[in-house]
Amino acid sequence: MSDSTQRTKVALVTGITGQDGSYLTELLLSKGYEVWGIIRRSSSFNTDRIDHLYQDPHEPNVRLHLRYGDLSDASSLLKIFAEAQPTEVYNLAAQSHVKVSFDIPEYTADVTGVGVVRILEAIRQLNLNTRFYQASSSELYGKVTETPQSETTPFWPRSPYACAKALGFYMTRNYRESYGMFAVNGILFNHESPRRGETFVTRKISRAAARISLGMQETLYLGNLDARRDWGFAGDYVEAMWRMLQVDDPDDFVIATGETHTVREFCELCFQEVGLPIEWKGSEANEVGLGPDGQVMIRIDPKYFRPAEVDLLLGDPSKARRLLNWSPTVMLDELAKMMVHSDLDLSKHEAIERGIATA
Ligand code: NAP
Ligand code: GDD
């Protein structure tokens, strides 16, 4: 067994190119860790979110190492884990889009679910003395049986994504109980940021608000406006992930703000921020969001409805507050402002590049 106390802390991060992977890597590097990240081959660059952290591997004292691998390929994981000899492993990689999981259920089950088993087996077979974090999700609560949801609330997964996450959750717990592994589940409620993927609802809204206000887009098409989520800031949530691996006893934790809001409210906050307060008219699929001049800014497109919806998520983060001394620093108003202003900057930059606007 490698001795984790005698050497630099070495973190291995799957999903390093994603929203959370980029914030976590910033945090770990700032704490002096050596970080190994798994990236996957793609036909175009997929490292935008971590390009600012890139270190030339030819230089001395490099602390960020990137390797090609895939959660569907056990051999790649074994090879990278053996090379990195991590003291902490953060499994953030997943097919993470709930709606898309209905289109590619088998792939989602393989990567988001069985991928966790491949990682746990790599750790076990290589006999690594490492701590393991699994990115579990509030989607597990699905058709909720109590509100707010805590570590003891039963799961009722409502999508192939959530079913795959359930496998990952229970496998992580099982390896802890079976092999005494330091393996924990962070049951994270939705968390967002300017780095959020553009097809998740918050970013889709903040980006559209910015672009509509700049005349670069006419209409935003959305699905269920009444879904409620407990939205926090990704930067806060990666701090909680790290804290979960620093405690004495491995355990599972809910990470949430303790507030819930509708998609409709998030629209109102973002459009207000760009000076376009919304007036809602009509109902159900015919509902529209009108701007100050009566222009239609938001329409419903039923293609964004899900075969089974998660109507209400609201987390109870009191265990994390008590045992991890963690609490959120950014609540929804500030989050919406942060995302809209970042999207305004990006859209203005794009407009200048496309010759639509001048600097
Ligand atoms: P994200 O932005 O979608 O990032 C997902 C990451 O996984 C990306 O780096 C992606 O690589 C990688 N990936 C996808 N398929 C892979 C495969 N087959 N092999 C290796 N890597 C693969 O997700 P996120 O928002 O950062 O979330 C991080 C984790 O937390 C995910 O597991 C997600 O399910 C979970 N989670 C997220 C939230 C949330 O609200 N954000 C809440 C609870 C749980 P590419 O960049 O190449 O696509
Ligand atoms: N994506 C999307 N696009 N969602 C929409 C839209 C739309 O046009 N219109 C309404 N919604 C509603 C969805 O139906 C859902 O109820 C809610 O907005 C949030 O959708 P997403 O932003 O796609 O996130 P999610 O809650 O399904 O899943 C995210 O959070 C989970 C944690 O609870 C993802 O990050 C998952 O990976 C994560 O586990």
mmCIF file with all atom_site columns, C-alpha atoms in Angstrom, residues 155-315:
data_model
loop_
_atom_site.group_PDB
_atom_site.id
_atom_site.type_symbol
_atom_site.label_atom_id
_atom_site.label_alt_id
_atom_site.label_comp_id
_atom_site.label_asym_id
_atom_site.label_entity_id
_atom_site.label_seq_id
_atom_site.pdbx_PDB_ins_code
_atom_site.Cartn_x
_atom_site.Cartn_y
_atom_site.Cartn_z
_atom_site.occupancy
_atom_site.B_iso_or_equiv
_atom_site.pdbx_formal_charge
_atom_site.auth_seq_id
_atom_site.auth_comp_id
_atom_site.auth_asym_id
_atom_site.auth_atom_id
_atom_site.pdbx_PDB_model_num
ATOM 1   C CA . PHE A 1 155 ? -34.782 7.526  -3.090  1.00 0.00 ? 155 PHE A CA 1
ATOM 2   C CA . TRP A 1 156 ? -37.317 7.393  -5.947  1.00 0.00 ? 156 TRP A CA 1
ATOM 3   C CA . PRO A 1 157 ? -35.310 7.880  -9.150  1.00 0.00 ? 157 PRO A CA 1
ATOM 4   C CA . ARG A 1 158 ? -37.303 9.285  -12.086 1.00 0.00 ? 158 ARG A CA 1
ATOM 5   C CA . SER A 1 159 ? -34.884 9.058  -15.029 1.00 0.00 ? 159 SER A CA 1
ATOM 6   C CA . PRO A 1 160 ? -32.246 6.720  -16.467 1.00 0.00 ? 160 PRO A CA 1
ATOM 7   C CA . TYR A 1 161 ? -29.709 9.242  -15.135 1.00 0.00 ? 161 TYR A CA 1
ATOM 8   C CA . ALA A 1 162 ? -31.054 8.982  -11.598 1.00 0.00 ? 162 ALA A CA 1
ATOM 9   C CA . CYS A 1 163 ? -31.223 5.167  -11.809 1.00 0.00 ? 163 CYS A CA 1
ATOM 10  C CA . ALA A 1 164 ? -27.566 5.108  -12.876 1.00 0.00 ? 164 ALA A CA 1
ATOM 11  C CA . LYS A 1 165 ? -26.661 7.465  -10.006 1.00 0.00 ? 165 LYS A CA 1
ATOM 12  C CA . ALA A 1 166 ? -28.487 5.099  -7.632  1.00 0.00 ? 166 ALA A CA 1
ATOM 13  C CA . LEU A 1 167 ? -26.134 2.293  -8.690  1.00 0.00 ? 167 LEU A CA 1
ATOM 14  C CA . GLY A 1 168 ? -23.146 4.559  -8.091  1.00 0.00 ? 168 GLY A CA 1
ATOM 15  C CA . PHE A 1 169 ? -24.490 5.608  -4.691  1.00 0.00 ? 169 PHE A CA 1
ATOM 16  C CA . TYR A 1 170 ? -25.079 2.101  -3.406  1.00 0.00 ? 170 TYR A CA 1
ATOM 17  C CA . MET A 1 171 ? -21.843 0.700  -4.859  1.00 0.00 ? 171 MET A CA 1
ATOM 18  C CA . THR A 1 172 ? -19.883 3.446  -3.101  1.00 0.00 ? 172 THR A CA 1
ATOM 19  C CA . ARG A 1 173 ? -21.603 2.658  0.185   1.00 0.00 ? 173 ARG A CA 1
ATOM 20  C CA . ASN A 1 174 ? -21.142 -1.074 -0.406  1.00 0.00 ? 174 ASN A CA 1
ATOM 21  C CA . TYR A 1 175 ? -17.378 -0.792 -0.983  1.00 0.00 ? 175 TYR A CA 1
ATOM 22  C CA . ARG A 1 176 ? -17.136 1.256  2.212   1.00 0.00 ? 176 ARG A CA 1
ATOM 23  C CA . GLU A 1 177 ? -18.990 -1.432 4.164   1.00 0.00 ? 177 GLU A CA 1
ATOM 24  C CA . SER A 1 178 ? -17.443 -4.459 2.428   1.00 0.00 ? 178 SER A CA 1
ATOM 25  C CA . TYR A 1 179 ? -13.796 -3.439 2.159   1.00 0.00 ? 179 TYR A CA 1
ATOM 26  C CA . GLY A 1 180 ? -13.481 -0.651 4.732   1.00 0.00 ? 180 GLY A CA 1
ATOM 27  C CA . MET A 1 181 ? -12.738 1.804  1.937   1.00 0.00 ? 181 MET A CA 1
ATOM 28  C CA . PHE A 1 182 ? -12.878 5.531  2.680   1.00 0.00 ? 182 PHE A CA 1
ATOM 29  C CA . ALA A 1 183 ? -15.660 6.090  0.139   1.00 0.00 ? 183 ALA A CA 1
ATOM 30  C CA . VAL A 1 184 ? -18.288 8.819  0.435   1.00 0.00 ? 184 VAL A CA 1
ATOM 31  C CA . ASN A 1 185 ? -21.309 10.111 -1.447  1.00 0.00 ? 185 ASN A CA 1
ATOM 32  C CA . GLY A 1 186 ? -21.932 13.825 -1.780  1.00 0.00 ? 186 GLY A CA 1
ATOM 33  C CA . ILE A 1 187 ? -25.662 14.132 -2.470  1.00 0.00 ? 187 ILE A CA 1
ATOM 34  C CA . LEU A 1 188 ? -25.424 17.486 -4.183  1.00 0.00 ? 188 LEU A CA 1
ATOM 35  C CA . PHE A 1 189 ? -28.434 19.557 -5.105  1.00 0.00 ? 189 PHE A CA 1
ATOM 36  C CA . ASN A 1 190 ? -28.282 21.586 -8.327  1.00 0.00 ? 190 ASN A CA 1
ATOM 37  C CA . HIS A 1 191 ? -25.329 23.920 -8.491  1.00 0.00 ? 191 HIS A CA 1
ATOM 38  C CA . GLU A 1 192 ? -24.636 26.403 -11.226 1.00 0.00 ? 192 GLU A CA 1
ATOM 39  C CA . SER A 1 193 ? -22.108 28.993 -12.335 1.00 0.00 ? 193 SER A CA 1
ATOM 40  C CA . PRO A 1 194 ? -20.954 30.925 -15.386 1.00 0.00 ? 194 PRO A CA 1
ATOM 41  C CA . ARG A 1 195 ? -19.223 27.642 -16.381 1.00 0.00 ? 195 ARG A CA 1
ATOM 42  C CA . ARG A 1 196 ? -22.471 25.650 -16.378 1.00 0.00 ? 196 ARG A CA 1
ATOM 43  C CA . GLY A 1 197 ? -23.184 23.764 -19.617 1.00 0.00 ? 197 GLY A CA 1
ATOM 44  C CA . GLU A 1 198 ? -25.411 25.806 -21.941 1.00 0.00 ? 198 GLU A CA 1
ATOM 45  C CA . THR A 1 199 ? -28.204 23.196 -22.073 1.00 0.00 ? 199 THR A CA 1
ATOM 46  C CA . PHE A 1 200 ? -28.925 23.171 -18.332 1.00 0.00 ? 200 PHE A CA 1
ATOM 47  C CA . VAL A 1 201 ? -31.835 25.438 -17.536 1.00 0.00 ? 201 VAL A CA 1
ATOM 48  C CA . THR A 1 202 ? -30.117 28.187 -15.524 1.00 0.00 ? 202 THR A CA 1
ATOM 49  C CA . ARG A 1 203 ? -27.388 28.770 -18.071 1.00 0.00 ? 203 ARG A CA 1
ATOM 50  C CA . LYS A 1 204 ? -29.839 28.499 -20.942 1.00 0.00 ? 204 LYS A CA 1
ATOM 51  C CA . ILE A 1 205 ? -31.828 31.302 -19.290 1.00 0.00 ? 205 ILE A CA 1
ATOM 52  C CA . SER A 1 206 ? -28.920 33.565 -18.276 1.00 0.00 ? 206 SER A CA 1
ATOM 53  C CA . ARG A 1 207 ? -27.424 33.252 -21.746 1.00 0.00 ? 207 ARG A CA 1
ATOM 54  C CA . ALA A 1 208 ? -30.726 33.964 -23.488 1.00 0.00 ? 208 ALA A CA 1
ATOM 55  C CA . ALA A 1 209 ? -31.447 36.969 -21.261 1.00 0.00 ? 209 ALA A CA 1
ATOM 56  C CA . ALA A 1 210 ? -28.063 38.418 -22.187 1.00 0.00 ? 210 ALA A CA 1
ATOM 57  C CA . ARG A 1 211 ? -28.467 37.720 -25.901 1.00 0.00 ? 211 ARG A CA 1
ATOM 58  C CA . ILE A 1 212 ? -32.054 38.937 -26.146 1.00 0.00 ? 212 ILE A CA 1
ATOM 59  C CA . SER A 1 213 ? -31.076 42.182 -24.405 1.00 0.00 ? 213 SER A CA 1
ATOM 60  C CA . LEU A 1 214 ? -28.252 42.629 -26.954 1.00 0.00 ? 214 LEU A CA 1
ATOM 61  C CA . GLY A 1 215 ? -30.482 41.844 -29.932 1.00 0.00 ? 215 GLY A CA 1
ATOM 62  C CA . MET A 1 216 ? -28.601 38.603 -30.679 1.00 0.00 ? 216 MET A CA 1
ATOM 63  C CA . GLN A 1 217 ? -31.555 36.256 -30.061 1.00 0.00 ? 217 GLN A CA 1
ATOM 64  C CA . GLU A 1 218 ? -35.312 36.721 -30.316 1.00 0.00 ? 218 GLU A CA 1
ATOM 65  C CA . THR A 1 219 ? -36.941 34.014 -28.236 1.00 0.00 ? 219 THR A CA 1
ATOM 66  C CA . LEU A 1 220 ? -36.077 31.590 -25.457 1.00 0.00 ? 220 LEU A CA 1
ATOM 67  C CA . TYR A 1 221 ? -37.880 28.223 -25.652 1.00 0.00 ? 221 TYR A CA 1
ATOM 68  C CA . LEU A 1 222 ? -38.309 26.372 -22.365 1.00 0.00 ? 222 LEU A CA 1
ATOM 69  C CA . GLY A 1 223 ? -40.162 23.364 -20.941 1.00 0.00 ? 223 GLY A CA 1
ATOM 70  C CA . ASN A 1 224 ? -41.639 23.118 -17.432 1.00 0.00 ? 224 ASN A CA 1
ATOM 71  C CA . LEU A 1 225 ? -41.563 26.581 -15.813 1.00 0.00 ? 225 LEU A CA 1
ATOM 72  C CA . ASP A 1 226 ? -42.977 25.318 -12.511 1.00 0.00 ? 226 ASP A CA 1
ATOM 73  C CA . ALA A 1 227 ? -40.251 22.815 -11.604 1.00 0.00 ? 227 ALA A CA 1
ATOM 74  C CA . ARG A 1 228 ? -38.617 23.803 -8.317  1.00 0.00 ? 228 ARG A CA 1
ATOM 75  C CA . ARG A 1 229 ? -34.934 23.395 -7.593  1.00 0.00 ? 229 ARG A CA 1
ATOM 76  C CA . ASP A 1 230 ? -32.539 24.149 -4.754  1.00 0.00 ? 230 ASP A CA 1
ATOM 77  C CA . TRP A 1 231 ? -29.865 26.000 -6.742  1.00 0.00 ? 231 TRP A CA 1
ATOM 78  C CA . GLY A 1 232 ? -26.458 26.862 -5.274  1.00 0.00 ? 232 GLY A CA 1
ATOM 79  C CA . PHE A 1 233 ? -23.086 28.022 -6.602  1.00 0.00 ? 233 PHE A CA 1
ATOM 80  C CA . ALA A 1 234 ? -20.664 25.368 -7.918  1.00 0.00 ? 234 ALA A CA 1
ATOM 81  C CA . GLY A 1 235 ? -17.657 27.103 -6.318  1.00 0.00 ? 235 GLY A CA 1
ATOM 82  C CA . ASP A 1 236 ? -19.207 26.546 -2.869  1.00 0.00 ? 236 ASP A CA 1
ATOM 83  C CA . TYR A 1 237 ? -20.063 22.928 -3.624  1.00 0.00 ? 237 TYR A CA 1
ATOM 84  C CA . VAL A 1 238 ? -16.558 21.794 -4.624  1.00 0.00 ? 238 VAL A CA 1
ATOM 85  C CA . GLU A 1 239 ? -15.341 23.085 -1.235  1.00 0.00 ? 239 GLU A CA 1
ATOM 86  C CA . ALA A 1 240 ? -17.860 20.697 0.365   1.00 0.00 ? 240 ALA A CA 1
ATOM 87  C CA . MET A 1 241 ? -16.536 17.791 -1.760  1.00 0.00 ? 241 MET A CA 1
ATOM 88  C CA . TRP A 1 242 ? -13.023 18.424 -0.502  1.00 0.00 ? 242 TRP A CA 1
ATOM 89  C CA . ARG A 1 243 ? -14.202 18.717 3.114   1.00 0.00 ? 243 ARG A CA 1
ATOM 90  C CA . MET A 1 244 ? -15.954 15.344 2.854   1.00 0.00 ? 244 MET A CA 1
ATOM 91  C CA . LEU A 1 245 ? -12.595 13.698 2.233   1.00 0.00 ? 245 LEU A CA 1
ATOM 92  C CA . GLN A 1 246 ? -10.883 15.454 5.174   1.00 0.00 ? 246 GLN A CA 1
ATOM 93  C CA . VAL A 1 247 ? -13.064 14.109 8.018   1.00 0.00 ? 247 VAL A CA 1
ATOM 94  C CA . ASP A 1 248 ? -12.081 11.139 10.185  1.00 0.00 ? 248 ASP A CA 1
ATOM 95  C CA . ASP A 1 249 ? -15.068 8.928  9.370   1.00 0.00 ? 249 ASP A CA 1
ATOM 96  C CA . PRO A 1 250 ? -16.386 8.402  5.827   1.00 0.00 ? 250 PRO A CA 1
ATOM 97  C CA . ASP A 1 251 ? -20.061 9.306  5.529   1.00 0.00 ? 251 ASP A CA 1
ATOM 98  C CA . ASP A 1 252 ? -22.663 10.567 3.033   1.00 0.00 ? 252 ASP A CA 1
ATOM 99  C CA . PHE A 1 253 ? -23.737 14.234 3.013   1.00 0.00 ? 253 PHE A CA 1
ATOM 100 C CA . VAL A 1 254 ? -26.469 16.396 1.488   1.00 0.00 ? 254 VAL A CA 1
ATOM 101 C CA . ILE A 1 255 ? -25.132 19.669 0.067   1.00 0.00 ? 255 ILE A CA 1
ATOM 102 C CA . ALA A 1 256 ? -27.794 22.300 -0.638  1.00 0.00 ? 256 ALA A CA 1
ATOM 103 C CA . THR A 1 257 ? -28.776 25.885 0.105   1.00 0.00 ? 257 THR A CA 1
ATOM 104 C CA . GLY A 1 258 ? -32.032 25.056 1.922   1.00 0.00 ? 258 GLY A CA 1
ATOM 105 C CA . GLU A 1 259 ? -34.060 27.275 -0.449  1.00 0.00 ? 259 GLU A CA 1
ATOM 106 C CA . THR A 1 260 ? -36.194 26.255 -3.411  1.00 0.00 ? 260 THR A CA 1
ATOM 107 C CA . HIS A 1 261 ? -37.271 28.342 -6.417  1.00 0.00 ? 261 HIS A CA 1
ATOM 108 C CA . THR A 1 262 ? -39.091 27.764 -9.706  1.00 0.00 ? 262 THR A CA 1
ATOM 109 C CA . VAL A 1 263 ? -37.638 27.943 -13.194 1.00 0.00 ? 263 VAL A CA 1
ATOM 110 C CA . ARG A 1 264 ? -40.077 30.829 -13.689 1.00 0.00 ? 264 ARG A CA 1
ATOM 111 C CA . GLU A 1 265 ? -38.480 32.780 -10.816 1.00 0.00 ? 265 GLU A CA 1
ATOM 112 C CA . PHE A 1 266 ? -35.018 32.218 -12.262 1.00 0.00 ? 266 PHE A CA 1
ATOM 113 C CA . CYS A 1 267 ? -36.241 33.665 -15.578 1.00 0.00 ? 267 CYS A CA 1
ATOM 114 C CA . GLU A 1 268 ? -37.609 36.716 -13.763 1.00 0.00 ? 268 GLU A CA 1
ATOM 115 C CA . LEU A 1 269 ? -34.317 37.335 -11.950 1.00 0.00 ? 269 LEU A CA 1
ATOM 116 C CA . CYS A 1 270 ? -32.205 37.077 -15.112 1.00 0.00 ? 270 CYS A CA 1
ATOM 117 C CA . PHE A 1 271 ? -34.421 39.163 -17.390 1.00 0.00 ? 271 PHE A CA 1
ATOM 118 C CA . GLN A 1 272 ? -34.854 41.805 -14.664 1.00 0.00 ? 272 GLN A CA 1
ATOM 119 C CA . GLU A 1 273 ? -31.063 42.031 -14.458 1.00 0.00 ? 273 GLU A CA 1
ATOM 120 C CA . VAL A 1 274 ? -30.798 42.960 -18.150 1.00 0.00 ? 274 VAL A CA 1
ATOM 121 C CA . GLY A 1 275 ? -33.588 45.539 -17.857 1.00 0.00 ? 275 GLY A CA 1
ATOM 122 C CA . LEU A 1 276 ? -36.342 43.388 -19.404 1.00 0.00 ? 276 LEU A CA 1
ATOM 123 C CA . PRO A 1 277 ? -38.878 42.618 -16.649 1.00 0.00 ? 277 PRO A CA 1
ATOM 124 C CA . ILE A 1 278 ? -41.233 39.790 -17.694 1.00 0.00 ? 278 ILE A CA 1
ATOM 125 C CA . GLU A 1 279 ? -45.000 39.801 -17.777 1.00 0.00 ? 279 GLU A CA 1
ATOM 126 C CA . TRP A 1 280 ? -46.427 36.255 -18.026 1.00 0.00 ? 280 TRP A CA 1
ATOM 127 C CA . LYS A 1 281 ? -49.570 35.671 -20.143 1.00 0.00 ? 281 LYS A CA 1
ATOM 128 C CA . GLY A 1 282 ? -51.538 32.530 -21.018 1.00 0.00 ? 282 GLY A CA 1
ATOM 129 C CA . SER A 1 283 ? -51.228 29.094 -19.478 1.00 0.00 ? 283 SER A CA 1
ATOM 130 C CA . GLU A 1 284 ? -49.580 25.711 -19.907 1.00 0.00 ? 284 GLU A CA 1
ATOM 131 C CA . ALA A 1 285 ? -48.026 25.185 -23.372 1.00 0.00 ? 285 ALA A CA 1
ATOM 132 C CA . ASN A 1 286 ? -49.491 28.526 -24.541 1.00 0.00 ? 286 ASN A CA 1
ATOM 133 C CA . GLU A 1 287 ? -47.898 30.582 -21.795 1.00 0.00 ? 287 GLU A CA 1
ATOM 134 C CA . VAL A 1 288 ? -45.534 33.321 -22.965 1.00 0.00 ? 288 VAL A CA 1
ATOM 135 C CA . GLY A 1 289 ? -43.173 35.725 -21.267 1.00 0.00 ? 289 GLY A CA 1
ATOM 136 C CA . LEU A 1 290 ? -43.563 39.255 -22.600 1.00 0.00 ? 290 LEU A CA 1
ATOM 137 C CA . GLY A 1 291 ? -40.994 42.033 -22.474 1.00 0.00 ? 291 GLY A CA 1
ATOM 138 C CA . PRO A 1 292 ? -41.643 45.711 -21.605 1.00 0.00 ? 292 PRO A CA 1
ATOM 139 C CA . ASP A 1 293 ? -42.766 46.471 -25.199 1.00 0.00 ? 293 ASP A CA 1
ATOM 140 C CA . GLY A 1 294 ? -45.058 43.447 -25.327 1.00 0.00 ? 294 GLY A CA 1
ATOM 141 C CA . GLN A 1 295 ? -42.554 41.445 -27.398 1.00 0.00 ? 295 GLN A CA 1
ATOM 142 C CA . VAL A 1 296 ? -42.597 37.668 -26.837 1.00 0.00 ? 296 VAL A CA 1
ATOM 143 C CA . MET A 1 297 ? -39.285 36.774 -25.170 1.00 0.00 ? 297 MET A CA 1
ATOM 144 C CA . ILE A 1 298 ? -40.156 33.320 -23.780 1.00 0.00 ? 298 ILE A CA 1
ATOM 145 C CA . ARG A 1 299 ? -42.253 30.523 -25.262 1.00 0.00 ? 299 ARG A CA 1
ATOM 146 C CA . ILE A 1 300 ? -42.944 26.937 -24.202 1.00 0.00 ? 300 ILE A CA 1
ATOM 147 C CA . ASP A 1 301 ? -41.752 24.094 -26.400 1.00 0.00 ? 301 ASP A CA 1
ATOM 148 C CA . PRO A 1 302 ? -43.140 20.741 -25.197 1.00 0.00 ? 302 PRO A CA 1
ATOM 149 C CA . LYS A 1 303 ? -40.051 18.986 -26.528 1.00 0.00 ? 303 LYS A CA 1
ATOM 150 C CA . TYR A 1 304 ? -38.321 20.141 -23.348 1.00 0.00 ? 304 TYR A CA 1
ATOM 151 C CA . PHE A 1 305 ? -40.860 18.340 -21.121 1.00 0.00 ? 305 PHE A CA 1
ATOM 152 C CA . ARG A 1 306 ? -39.509 15.118 -19.596 1.00 0.00 ? 306 ARG A CA 1
ATOM 153 C CA . PRO A 1 307 ? -41.224 11.708 -19.685 1.00 0.00 ? 307 PRO A CA 1
ATOM 154 C CA . ALA A 1 308 ? -41.125 11.812 -15.859 1.00 0.00 ? 308 ALA A CA 1
ATOM 155 C CA . GLU A 1 309 ? -40.420 15.095 -14.078 1.00 0.00 ? 309 GLU A CA 1
ATOM 156 C CA . VAL A 1 310 ? -38.840 15.859 -10.719 1.00 0.00 ? 310 VAL A CA 1
ATOM 157 C CA . ASP A 1 311 ? -41.198 18.571 -9.483  1.00 0.00 ? 311 ASP A CA 1
ATOM 158 C CA . LEU A 1 312 ? -39.622 19.737 -6.248  1.00 0.00 ? 312 LEU A CA 1
ATOM 159 C CA . LEU A 1 313 ? -36.162 19.575 -4.752  1.00 0.00 ? 313 LEU A CA 1
ATOM 160 C CA . LEU A 1 314 ? -35.268 21.247 -1.468  1.00 0.00 ? 314 LEU A CA 1
ATOM 161 C CA . GLY A 1 315 ? -32.263 20.064 0.521   1.00 0.00 ? 315 GLY A CA 1
#
